[in-house]
Tab-separated table of C-alpha atoms and ligand atoms in Angstrom:
chain	number	residue	atom	x	y	z
A	19	MET	CA	114.797	101.043	92.467
A	20	ILE	CA	111.398	99.719	91.435
A	21	ILE	CA	110.666	95.988	91.330
A	22	ASP	CA	109.637	95.312	87.773
A	23	LYS	CA	110.006	91.554	87.493
A	24	ALA	CA	109.374	88.698	89.951
A	25	GLU	CA	109.874	85.063	88.974
A	26	VAL	CA	109.375	81.902	91.049
A	27	VAL	CA	111.931	79.293	90.077
A	28	VAL	CA	111.334	75.632	91.071
A	29	THR	CA	114.245	73.269	90.596
A	30	SER	CA	115.169	69.764	91.784
A	31	PRO	CA	118.930	69.198	91.575
A	32	ASP	CA	119.326	66.511	94.223
A	33	ARG	CA	116.133	67.734	95.939
A	34	ASN	CA	113.357	70.376	95.420
A	35	PHE	CA	114.084	74.072	95.964
A	36	VAL	CA	111.843	77.101	95.494
A	37	THR	CA	113.519	80.446	94.795
A	38	LEU	CA	112.015	83.902	94.295
A	39	LYS	CA	114.004	86.127	91.923
A	40	LEU	CA	113.308	89.877	91.866
A	41	THR	CA	114.645	92.289	89.248
A	42	THR	CA	114.551	96.062	89.582
A	43	ASP	CA	114.119	98.621	86.832
A	44	ASP	CA	117.804	99.469	87.080
A	45	GLY	CA	118.756	95.830	86.433
A	46	LEU	CA	119.649	94.638	89.971
A	47	THR	CA	118.543	91.163	90.925
A	48	GLY	CA	117.943	89.597	94.318
A	49	ILE	CA	117.003	86.050	95.296
A	50	GLY	CA	115.223	84.498	98.296
A	51	ASP	CA	114.668	80.903	99.467
A	52	ALA	CA	111.011	79.787	99.785
A	53	THR	CA	111.575	76.010	100.120
A	54	LEU	CA	109.060	74.242	102.436
A	55	ASN	CA	110.050	70.599	102.465
A	56	GLY	CA	107.300	68.323	101.099
A	57	ARG	CA	104.885	71.247	100.569
A	58	GLU	CA	106.960	73.221	98.047
A	59	LEU	CA	104.165	73.890	95.552
A	60	ALA	CA	101.902	75.476	98.151
A	61	VAL	CA	104.453	78.249	98.573
A	62	VAL	CA	104.904	78.505	94.793
A	63	SER	CA	101.181	79.074	94.431
A	64	TYR	CA	101.032	81.581	97.337
A	65	LEU	CA	103.877	83.535	95.791
A	66	THR	CA	102.766	83.368	92.186
A	67	GLU	CA	99.060	83.983	92.718
A	68	HIS	CA	99.106	86.413	95.617
A	69	VAL	CA	102.484	87.973	96.302
A	70	VAL	CA	104.156	88.585	92.929
A	71	PRO	CA	101.326	90.797	91.619
A	72	LEU	CA	101.641	92.952	94.754
A	73	LEU	CA	105.400	93.344	94.424
A	74	LEU	CA	105.522	94.772	90.946
A	75	GLY	CA	105.960	98.535	91.038
A	76	ARG	CA	107.092	98.682	94.696
A	77	ASP	CA	110.252	100.429	95.839
A	78	ALA	CA	112.834	97.623	96.403
A	79	HIS	CA	114.548	99.721	99.140
A	80	ARG	CA	111.549	99.543	101.417
A	81	ILE	CA	112.206	96.200	103.063
A	82	GLU	CA	110.436	96.826	106.380
A	83	ASP	CA	107.415	98.426	104.723
A	84	THR	CA	107.117	95.526	102.288
A	85	TRP	CA	107.363	93.007	105.143
A	86	GLN	CA	104.652	94.690	107.168
A	87	PHE	CA	102.481	95.089	104.044
A	88	LEU	CA	102.690	91.409	103.117
A	89	TYR	CA	102.165	90.265	106.722
A	90	ARG	CA	99.339	92.601	107.723
A	91	SER	CA	97.501	93.156	104.454
A	92	ALA	CA	96.839	89.389	104.016
A	93	TYR	CA	94.690	89.529	107.191
A	94	TRP	CA	95.414	85.748	107.580
A	95	ARG	CA	98.630	85.819	109.537
A	96	ARG	CA	101.485	83.406	110.252
A	97	GLY	CA	101.730	79.792	109.131
A	98	PRO	CA	104.611	78.074	107.306
A	99	VAL	CA	103.378	78.809	103.761
A	100	THR	CA	102.799	82.544	104.353
A	101	MET	CA	105.984	83.008	106.355
A	102	ALA	CA	108.183	81.157	103.811
A	103	ALA	CA	106.776	83.363	101.067
A	104	ILE	CA	107.426	86.553	103.049
A	105	ALA	CA	110.901	85.245	103.924
A	106	ALA	CA	111.772	84.832	100.255
A	107	VAL	CA	110.717	88.407	99.491
A	108	ASP	CA	112.670	89.739	102.498
A	109	MET	CA	115.856	87.850	101.575
A	110	ALA	CA	115.624	88.950	97.947
A	111	LEU	CA	115.240	92.605	99.022
A	112	TRP	CA	118.224	92.406	101.383
A	113	ASP	CA	120.194	90.828	98.493
A	114	ILE	CA	119.274	93.757	96.249
A	115	LYS	CA	120.032	96.347	98.929
A	116	GLY	CA	123.476	94.780	99.440
A	117	LYS	CA	124.179	94.870	95.723
A	118	ALA	CA	122.989	98.499	95.485
A	119	ALA	CA	125.313	99.409	98.389
A	120	GLY	CA	128.224	97.279	97.081
A	121	MET	CA	128.338	95.502	100.456
A	122	PRO	CA	127.660	92.010	101.801
A	123	VAL	CA	124.399	91.896	103.750
A	124	TYR	CA	126.141	91.334	107.117
A	125	GLN	CA	127.690	94.812	106.769
A	126	LEU	CA	124.224	96.323	106.414
A	127	LEU	CA	123.116	94.462	109.555
A	128	GLY	CA	125.829	96.128	111.651
A	129	GLY	CA	128.981	94.373	110.534
A	130	ALA	CA	130.662	91.209	111.740
A	131	SER	CA	130.505	90.344	115.446
A	132	ARG	CA	132.922	87.441	114.953
A	133	ASN	CA	135.402	86.016	112.489
A	134	GLY	CA	133.404	82.945	111.531
A	135	LEU	CA	130.435	80.766	112.476
A	136	LEU	CA	130.946	77.571	114.415
A	137	ALA	CA	128.951	74.904	112.580
A	138	TYR	CA	127.781	71.406	113.409
A	139	GLY	CA	127.284	68.496	111.064
A	140	HIS	CA	125.162	65.314	111.174
A	141	ALA	CA	126.901	62.084	112.077
A	142	SER	CA	124.666	59.017	111.995
A	143	GLY	CA	124.876	55.252	111.928
A	144	LYS	CA	122.506	52.344	112.452
A	145	ASP	CA	124.999	50.906	114.968
A	146	LEU	CA	128.043	52.126	116.893
A	147	PRO	CA	130.753	51.160	114.368
A	148	GLU	CA	128.870	52.948	111.568
A	149	LEU	CA	128.266	55.960	113.849
A	150	PHE	CA	131.924	56.197	114.902
A	151	ASP	CA	133.008	56.110	111.206
A	152	SER	CA	130.573	58.918	110.499
A	153	VAL	CA	131.871	61.012	113.449
A	154	ARG	CA	135.459	60.508	112.222
A	155	SER	CA	134.542	61.452	108.675
A	156	HIS	CA	132.936	64.660	109.949
A	157	GLN	CA	136.035	65.477	111.963
A	158	GLU	CA	138.119	64.946	108.821
A	159	GLN	CA	135.832	67.411	106.978
A	160	GLY	CA	136.683	69.970	109.662
A	161	TYR	CA	133.569	69.859	111.851
A	162	ARG	CA	134.234	70.862	115.442
A	163	ALA	CA	130.703	70.082	116.667
A	164	ILE	CA	128.705	66.998	115.727
A	165	ARG	CA	125.095	65.853	115.978
A	166	ILE	CA	124.665	62.221	116.947
A	167	GLN	CA	121.739	60.122	115.679
A	168	THR	CA	121.646	56.335	115.809
A	169	GLY	CA	119.390	53.403	114.977
A	170	VAL	CA	117.325	51.920	117.788
A	171	PRO	CA	117.190	48.123	118.133
A	172	GLY	CA	113.871	46.819	116.850
A	173	LEU	CA	113.049	49.864	114.714
A	174	LYS	CA	113.514	49.465	110.977
A	175	SER	CA	114.116	53.047	109.884
A	176	ILE	CA	114.367	56.097	112.067
A	177	TYR	CA	114.798	59.852	111.714
A	178	GLY	CA	118.316	61.076	111.265
A	179	ILE	CA	120.016	57.922	109.993
A	180	ALA	CA	121.260	58.009	106.451
A	181	SER	CA	119.897	54.830	104.819
A	182	ASN	CA	120.410	53.056	101.536
A	183	ALA	CA	116.725	53.605	100.707
A	184	THR	CA	117.305	57.330	101.009
A	185	TYR	CA	120.355	57.197	98.724
A	186	GLU	CA	118.445	55.241	96.113
A	187	ALA	CA	115.509	57.588	96.240
A	188	MET	CA	117.973	60.465	95.768
A	189	ASP	CA	119.523	58.831	92.698
A	190	GLY	CA	122.532	57.681	94.696
A	191	VAL	CA	123.397	61.159	95.957
A	192	ARG	CA	125.080	60.914	99.383
A	193	TYR	CA	123.448	63.292	101.799
A	194	ASP	CA	124.227	62.955	105.485
A	195	HIS	CA	120.526	62.612	106.000
A	196	GLU	CA	117.787	63.683	103.640
A	197	PRO	CA	114.459	62.694	105.116
A	198	ALA	CA	112.216	63.680	102.161
A	199	GLN	CA	111.838	60.837	99.720
A	200	ARG	CA	110.774	61.134	96.110
A	201	GLY	CA	107.529	59.421	95.294
A	202	ALA	CA	103.762	59.852	95.301
A	203	ARG	CA	103.239	58.945	98.993
A	204	PRO	CA	105.156	59.567	102.211
A	205	ALA	CA	107.271	56.695	103.482
A	206	GLU	CA	106.070	55.066	106.706
A	207	GLU	CA	108.563	54.683	109.557
A	208	ASP	CA	108.086	52.984	112.894
A	209	TRP	CA	108.571	54.362	116.403
A	210	ASP	CA	108.801	53.139	119.972
A	211	THR	CA	109.602	55.723	122.633
A	212	ARG	CA	110.520	53.265	125.383
A	213	SER	CA	113.129	51.524	123.191
A	214	TYR	CA	114.519	54.897	122.175
A	215	LEU	CA	114.841	56.154	125.761
A	216	ARG	CA	116.562	52.955	126.815
A	217	HIS	CA	119.023	52.995	123.938
A	218	VAL	CA	120.205	56.607	123.544
A	219	PRO	CA	122.129	57.189	126.819
A	220	GLY	CA	124.353	54.176	126.131
A	221	VAL	CA	125.138	55.541	122.668
A	222	PHE	CA	126.291	58.870	124.128
A	223	GLU	CA	128.367	57.052	126.745
A	224	ALA	CA	130.090	55.073	123.965
A	225	VAL	CA	130.662	58.233	121.883
A	226	ARG	CA	132.172	60.097	124.866
A	227	ASN	CA	134.431	57.090	125.635
A	228	GLU	CA	135.586	56.981	122.013
A	229	PHE	CA	135.943	60.697	121.234
A	230	GLY	CA	136.623	62.271	124.656
A	231	PRO	CA	135.000	65.039	126.669
A	232	GLU	CA	135.806	68.087	124.501
A	233	LEU	CA	133.849	67.484	121.303
A	234	PRO	CA	130.532	69.390	121.364
A	235	LEU	CA	127.754	66.779	120.784
A	236	LEU	CA	124.157	67.496	119.852
A	237	HIS	CA	121.052	65.326	119.509
A	238	ASP	CA	117.618	65.772	117.934
A	239	ALA	CA	114.603	63.966	119.497
A	240	HIS	CA	112.460	65.288	116.612
A	241	HIS	CA	109.236	66.143	118.477
A	242	ARG	CA	108.409	62.605	119.665
A	243	LEU	CA	108.295	62.675	123.456
A	244	THR	CA	105.778	63.661	126.098
A	245	PRO	CA	107.039	66.290	128.598
A	246	ILE	CA	107.865	63.679	131.249
A	247	GLN	CA	109.651	61.455	128.741
A	248	ALA	CA	111.598	64.472	127.550
A	249	ALA	CA	112.550	65.257	131.149
A	250	GLN	CA	113.748	61.664	131.591
A	251	LEU	CA	115.856	61.862	128.445
A	252	GLY	CA	117.408	65.201	129.437
A	253	LYS	CA	118.296	63.832	132.848
A	254	SER	CA	119.760	60.595	131.487
A	255	LEU	CA	121.978	62.537	129.066
A	256	GLU	CA	123.379	64.961	131.639
A	257	PRO	CA	126.574	62.937	132.255
A	258	TYR	CA	127.488	63.299	128.574
A	259	ASP	CA	127.452	67.079	128.551
A	260	LEU	CA	125.396	67.773	125.400
A	261	PHE	CA	125.740	71.089	123.608
A	262	TRP	CA	121.990	70.786	123.122
A	263	LEU	CA	119.039	68.446	123.064
A	264	GLU	CA	116.669	69.436	120.268
A	265	ASP	CA	112.882	69.346	119.793
A	266	VAL	CA	112.154	67.047	122.744
A	267	THR	CA	108.414	67.648	122.544
A	268	PRO	CA	106.072	68.659	119.718
A	269	ALA	CA	106.610	72.367	119.468
A	270	GLU	CA	103.040	73.610	119.576
A	271	ASN	CA	102.691	73.386	123.358
A	272	GLN	CA	105.177	75.893	124.725
A	273	GLU	CA	104.224	75.118	128.304
A	274	ALA	CA	105.441	71.525	128.019
A	275	LEU	CA	108.997	72.807	128.233
A	276	ARG	CA	108.438	74.157	131.727
A	277	LEU	CA	108.131	70.653	133.066
A	278	VAL	CA	111.191	69.483	131.089
A	279	ARG	CA	113.201	72.433	132.421
A	280	GLN	CA	112.295	71.658	136.033
A	281	HIS	CA	113.995	68.271	135.732
A	282	THR	CA	117.123	68.713	133.673
A	283	THR	CA	120.089	71.021	133.047
A	284	THR	CA	120.729	69.601	129.568
A	285	PRO	CA	120.488	72.664	127.262
A	286	LEU	CA	117.363	72.718	125.093
A	287	ALA	CA	116.950	73.896	121.483
A	288	ILE	CA	113.617	74.287	119.702
A	289	GLY	CA	111.869	76.117	116.879
A	290	GLU	CA	112.655	74.724	113.445
A	291	ILE	CA	108.920	74.544	112.707
A	292	PHE	CA	108.088	77.882	114.321
A	293	ASN	CA	107.227	80.790	112.044
A	294	THR	CA	107.099	83.964	114.132
A	295	VAL	CA	108.235	85.638	117.318
A	296	TRP	CA	104.841	84.805	118.858
A	297	ASP	CA	105.655	81.076	118.763
A	298	TYR	CA	108.564	81.882	121.059
A	299	GLN	CA	106.804	84.386	123.321
A	300	GLN	CA	106.452	82.224	126.426
A	301	ILE	CA	109.510	79.991	126.107
A	302	ILE	CA	111.826	82.953	125.695
A	303	ARG	CA	110.237	85.038	128.437
A	304	GLU	CA	110.274	82.120	130.871
A	305	GLN	CA	113.764	81.059	129.769
A	306	LEU	CA	112.595	77.561	128.891
A	307	ILE	CA	115.095	77.147	126.047
A	308	ASP	CA	118.729	77.877	125.347
A	309	TYR	CA	118.813	77.997	121.518
A	310	VAL	CA	116.433	79.314	118.842
A	311	ARG	CA	116.252	76.803	115.986
A	312	SER	CA	114.364	78.842	113.390
A	313	ALA	CA	115.554	79.085	109.836
A	314	VAL	CA	115.572	82.438	108.066
A	315	THR	CA	113.559	80.673	105.350
A	316	HIS	CA	110.692	79.602	107.604
A	317	THR	CA	110.520	82.604	109.950
A	318	GLY	CA	109.732	85.532	107.698
A	319	GLY	CA	113.273	86.260	106.542
A	320	ILE	CA	116.228	88.130	107.953
A	321	SER	CA	114.072	91.019	109.191
A	322	HIS	CA	111.814	88.879	111.364
A	323	LEU	CA	114.286	86.342	112.635
A	324	ARG	CA	116.567	89.186	113.729
A	325	ARG	CA	113.647	90.393	115.844
A	326	VAL	CA	113.242	86.961	117.431
A	327	LEU	CA	116.994	86.787	118.186
A	328	ASP	CA	117.078	90.277	119.650
A	329	TYR	CA	114.263	89.287	121.981
A	330	ALA	CA	116.103	86.065	122.871
A	331	ALA	CA	119.304	88.022	123.571
A	332	GLN	CA	117.685	89.725	126.556
A	333	TYR	CA	117.482	86.289	128.197
A	334	GLN	CA	120.943	85.050	127.131
A	335	ILE	CA	119.319	82.685	124.633
A	336	LYS	CA	121.381	82.141	121.519
A	337	SER	CA	120.874	81.303	117.859
A	338	GLY	CA	121.095	77.788	116.465
A	339	MET	CA	119.623	78.364	113.032
A	340	HIS	CA	118.173	75.410	111.158
A	341	GLY	CA	120.410	74.407	108.259
A	342	PRO	CA	119.494	70.969	106.863
A	343	THR	CA	119.653	70.241	103.140
A	344	ASP	CA	116.115	71.528	102.588
A	345	ILE	CA	117.310	75.067	103.359
A	346	SER	CA	118.663	76.144	99.935
A	347	PRO	CA	122.070	77.728	99.528
A	348	VAL	CA	120.217	81.078	99.443
A	349	GLY	CA	118.578	80.387	102.818
A	350	MET	CA	121.927	79.221	104.200
A	351	ALA	CA	123.645	82.410	103.018
A	352	ALA	CA	120.964	84.526	104.713
A	353	ALA	CA	121.535	82.586	107.942
A	354	MET	CA	125.280	83.159	107.683
A	355	HIS	CA	124.915	86.958	107.217
A	356	LEU	CA	122.529	87.158	110.146
A	357	GLY	CA	124.633	84.878	112.339
A	358	LEU	CA	127.821	86.810	111.635
A	359	SER	CA	126.249	90.104	112.633
A	360	ILE	CA	124.238	89.357	115.754
A	361	HIS	CA	125.891	89.266	119.188
A	362	ASN	CA	123.998	86.191	120.490
A	363	PHE	CA	125.102	83.726	117.827
A	364	GLY	CA	125.367	80.181	119.189
A	365	ILE	CA	126.032	77.645	116.442
A	366	GLN	CA	124.938	77.043	112.838
A	367	GLU	CA	123.704	73.727	111.493
A	368	TYR	CA	125.506	72.936	108.246
A	369	MET	CA	124.919	69.946	105.991
A	370	LYS	CA	126.623	70.078	102.614
A	371	HIS	CA	124.450	70.243	99.490
A	372	GLY	CA	125.011	67.951	96.521
A	373	ALA	CA	127.185	68.837	93.526
A	374	LYS	CA	124.204	69.479	91.221
A	375	THR	CA	122.761	71.939	93.750
A	376	ASP	CA	126.062	73.750	93.919
A	377	GLU	CA	125.983	74.139	90.108
A	378	VAL	CA	122.526	75.694	90.197
A	379	PHE	CA	123.377	78.031	93.093
A	380	ARG	CA	126.835	79.607	92.756
A	381	GLN	CA	127.972	80.462	96.223
A	382	SER	CA	130.689	82.566	97.775
A	383	PHE	CA	130.694	81.309	101.387
A	384	THR	CA	133.807	79.739	102.875
A	385	TRP	CA	134.202	76.684	105.154
A	386	THR	CA	137.472	76.846	107.007
A	387	ASP	CA	138.537	74.721	109.980
A	388	GLY	CA	134.979	74.184	111.184
A	389	PHE	CA	133.829	77.761	110.670
A	390	LEU	CA	131.516	79.228	107.989
A	391	HIS	CA	131.788	82.739	106.588
A	392	PRO	CA	129.313	84.177	104.027
A	393	GLY	CA	132.071	85.902	102.003
A	394	ASP	CA	132.299	89.547	100.959
A	395	ALA	CA	130.425	89.583	97.651
A	396	PRO	CA	127.751	92.299	97.556
A	397	GLY	CA	124.332	91.111	98.718
A	398	LEU	CA	123.868	87.524	99.903
A	399	GLY	CA	126.658	86.205	97.714
A	400	VAL	CA	124.642	83.530	95.897
A	401	GLU	CA	123.761	83.614	92.178
A	402	LEU	CA	121.001	81.437	90.726
A	403	ASP	CA	121.838	79.915	87.323
A	404	VAL	CA	118.340	79.830	85.861
A	405	ASP	CA	119.369	77.766	82.797
A	406	GLU	CA	121.011	75.163	85.030
A	407	ALA	CA	117.939	75.194	87.329
A	408	GLY	CA	115.750	74.494	84.305
A	409	LYS	CA	117.445	71.162	83.738
A	410	TYR	CA	115.898	69.782	86.946
A	411	PRO	CA	112.077	69.962	87.033
A	412	TYR	CA	110.151	69.535	90.290
A	413	VAL	CA	109.843	65.934	91.526
A	414	GLN	CA	107.125	65.071	94.051
A	415	ALA	CA	108.684	64.211	97.399
A	416	TYR	CA	107.312	63.859	100.929
A	417	LEU	CA	108.675	63.794	104.447
A	418	PRO	CA	107.984	60.398	106.109
A	419	PHE	CA	105.499	59.755	108.896
A	420	ASN	CA	105.544	57.442	111.932
A	421	ARG	CA	103.321	54.660	113.186
A	422	LEU	CA	103.535	52.905	116.547
A	423	ALA	CA	103.426	49.091	116.797
A	424	ASP	CA	99.641	49.145	117.227
A	425	GLY	CA	99.214	51.236	114.085
A	426	THR	CA	98.659	54.648	115.708
A	427	VAL	CA	100.122	57.594	113.789
A	428	HIS	CA	102.840	59.219	115.893
A	429	ASP	CA	104.691	62.529	115.597
A	430	TRP	CA	107.547	62.356	113.126
B	193	KDG	O1	112.318	69.265	106.532
B	193	KDG	C1	112.482	68.676	107.733
B	193	KDG	C2	113.951	68.614	108.086
B	193	KDG	O2	114.524	69.841	107.826
B	193	KDG	C3	114.186	68.275	109.530
B	193	KDG	O3	113.677	66.978	109.767
B	193	KDG	C4	115.655	68.352	109.861
B	193	KDG	O4	115.177	68.217	112.175
B	193	KDG	C5	115.940	68.537	111.287
B	193	KDG	C6	117.210	69.162	111.652
B	193	KDG	O5	117.391	69.374	112.851
B	193	KDG	O6	118.022	69.435	110.794
B	194	MG	MG1	115.692	69.198	114.040
């Protein structure tokens, strides 16, 4: 099973996606997701210029050896571009191995540890009535766990709230929240931490009063707080029994979470911008988090994220894999196979892709009563329609950035 063709496919049905497609000399194909939101072409270049030439002629069965070769032989380790490229190769090789074995990937990872994956969706609204409608609509779609994001009085646009501007930028496609906007420059949003900290507890109180105590609720602070502000938020949300509070501080400083942890019992999730197990070393060992947020796509693939999650399992820390719309259906399938097989699965983020995306990527996962299952097709269970993908060329798009009232750039 020698790799004799490797293509990088860029397509923009609803949004940009980067996919690596490998073909072996006996005609098997495998695909991997390499999408890095707002920096897609950097990964395309890394793959095309530096990885593809090294893959041709290699034994497709040797997943671990190929992973170590790509990681160590580069000398320059880690980083989102490198790790997304390695992730795509890893996913594509697991896809091929599954097809060669005639088994879904989760069977190769040890088989199912559960019947399905509890998933959460994104409810949002600029005010309470809009938010409540969004929660109800998610419940009607079967979601049994729901992330809550709301507007903050005085701030024009804010992370996590579906806005008309976003719909227009996305040609009218309704995503729950797609932060990347098409255009030559990133959109500017505004931010005020004190207003946010004042507003959010009241929103959760209102949601609990409306929807009762049972519904698992989540919230994403999206990297914007200092450690002491994060501690304050965690404490103020304790009465509302969150499933998790996500990304309270910028993720680079692992130590910041120690201070947060000393002050609150609200469960913490972090890691969607982490790339390797080393980013988690301290926070897992010191039990400073409860959920690992990494995506298979951004953390070196199934092989490496499984290592992170095995390490986390020793400390009763569970998975909460990143699954926004910028994780392609291939990356989502990889997450589902991994999540189904590991013992320490926690929850899976799941935002539905648009209809055009679903035409480009033919998928075999199921969504039943709030639970995902990757399906039993051999490999990852996703086929890329290259002709359909060709109809949607890359469109430049950026994630937004924040400024404070005095003009200072703030974490987004
Ligand atoms: O590309 C950035 C998005 O994936 C991110 O903003 C989404 O924070 C996010 C989440 O929790 O889904
Ligand atoms: Mg997040």
